[in-house]
């Protein structure tokens, strides 16, 4: 109903958008991407909440949404807040993260689920993570959520990561130091 053509295009004046539905609601999320494509350039807040119903979700962030972020939506100079709670076993990919930066160059708050870079050393892991976010020069608040539904070989890594964060050890110290240098 809200996607029908109407005089004055009320979607062009949207300031805040929030949608929520389970990850397996494929048709709805496709429609949401169409909705986003019709919005003007006045958005200030965008929230997409896709909880998992019953176990592990194989329904990843839809291609239609990623494409909307990458090259479909109008650039949003006023968009300061993005919350994407897509709870699956993968999280967002690097392309989606880069697209969000291009879409919202003045982004101040970002909540997103993405996989932690599983690399050889702590320094490499931190460098890879910092590299993904240093383009967000206006960012003031970052909420990172890591996927909880994992392949068995990744589970041990995330247990170690959780212990590292809990104990405030070198991994976390490297991250704070590097991220604050990259994004003062």
PDB file of C-alpha atoms in Angstrom, residues 1-2 5 13 45 48 68 80 82 85 91 97 99 103-105 113 134 136 150 157 160 165 174 179:
ATOM      1  CA  UNK A   1       0.000   0.000   0.000  1.00  0.00           C
ATOM      2  CA  UNK A   2       2.692   2.517   0.913  1.00  0.00           C
ATOM      3  CA  UNK A   5       2.217   6.206  -6.549  1.00  0.00           C
ATOM      4  CA  UNK A  13      10.140  13.616   2.766  1.00  0.00           C
ATOM      5  CA  UNK A  45      17.598   7.585  10.895  1.00  0.00           C
ATOM      6  CA  UNK A  48      16.226  -2.595  10.088  1.00  0.00           C
ATOM      7  CA  UNK A  68      19.756  -0.464  -2.543  1.00  0.00           C
ATOM      8  CA  UNK A  80      23.285  10.167  11.207  1.00  0.00           C
ATOM      9  CA  UNK A  82      21.894   3.403  11.117  1.00  0.00           C
ATOM     10  CA  UNK A  85      20.171  -5.916  13.329  1.00  0.00           C
ATOM     11  CA  UNK A  91      26.623 -10.754   9.352  1.00  0.00           C
ATOM     12  CA  UNK A  97      29.746  -1.609   5.022  1.00  0.00           C
ATOM     13  CA  UNK A  99      28.074   1.173   0.716  1.00  0.00           C
ATOM     14  CA  UNK A 103      25.273   6.384   1.359  1.00  0.00           C
ATOM     15  CA  UNK A 104      25.647   8.273   4.659  1.00  0.00           C
ATOM     16  CA  UNK A 105      28.892  10.280   4.749  1.00  0.00           C
ATOM     17  CA  UNK A 113      26.504  -7.357  12.861  1.00  0.00           C
ATOM     18  CA  UNK A 134      38.201   4.184   9.444  1.00  0.00           C
ATOM     19  CA  UNK A 136      33.518   6.659   8.765  1.00  0.00           C
ATOM     20  CA  UNK A 150      28.667 -20.239  13.705  1.00  0.00           C
ATOM     21  CA  UNK A 157      37.681 -18.548  17.891  1.00  0.00           C
ATOM     22  CA  UNK A 160      38.581 -16.907  22.690  1.00  0.00           C
ATOM     23  CA  UNK A 165      37.013  -8.877  25.588  1.00  0.00           C
ATOM     24  CA  UNK A 174      45.136  -2.891  20.267  1.00  0.00           C
ATOM     25  CA  UNK A 179      40.581   2.842  16.208  1.00  0.00           C
TER      26      UNK A 179
END
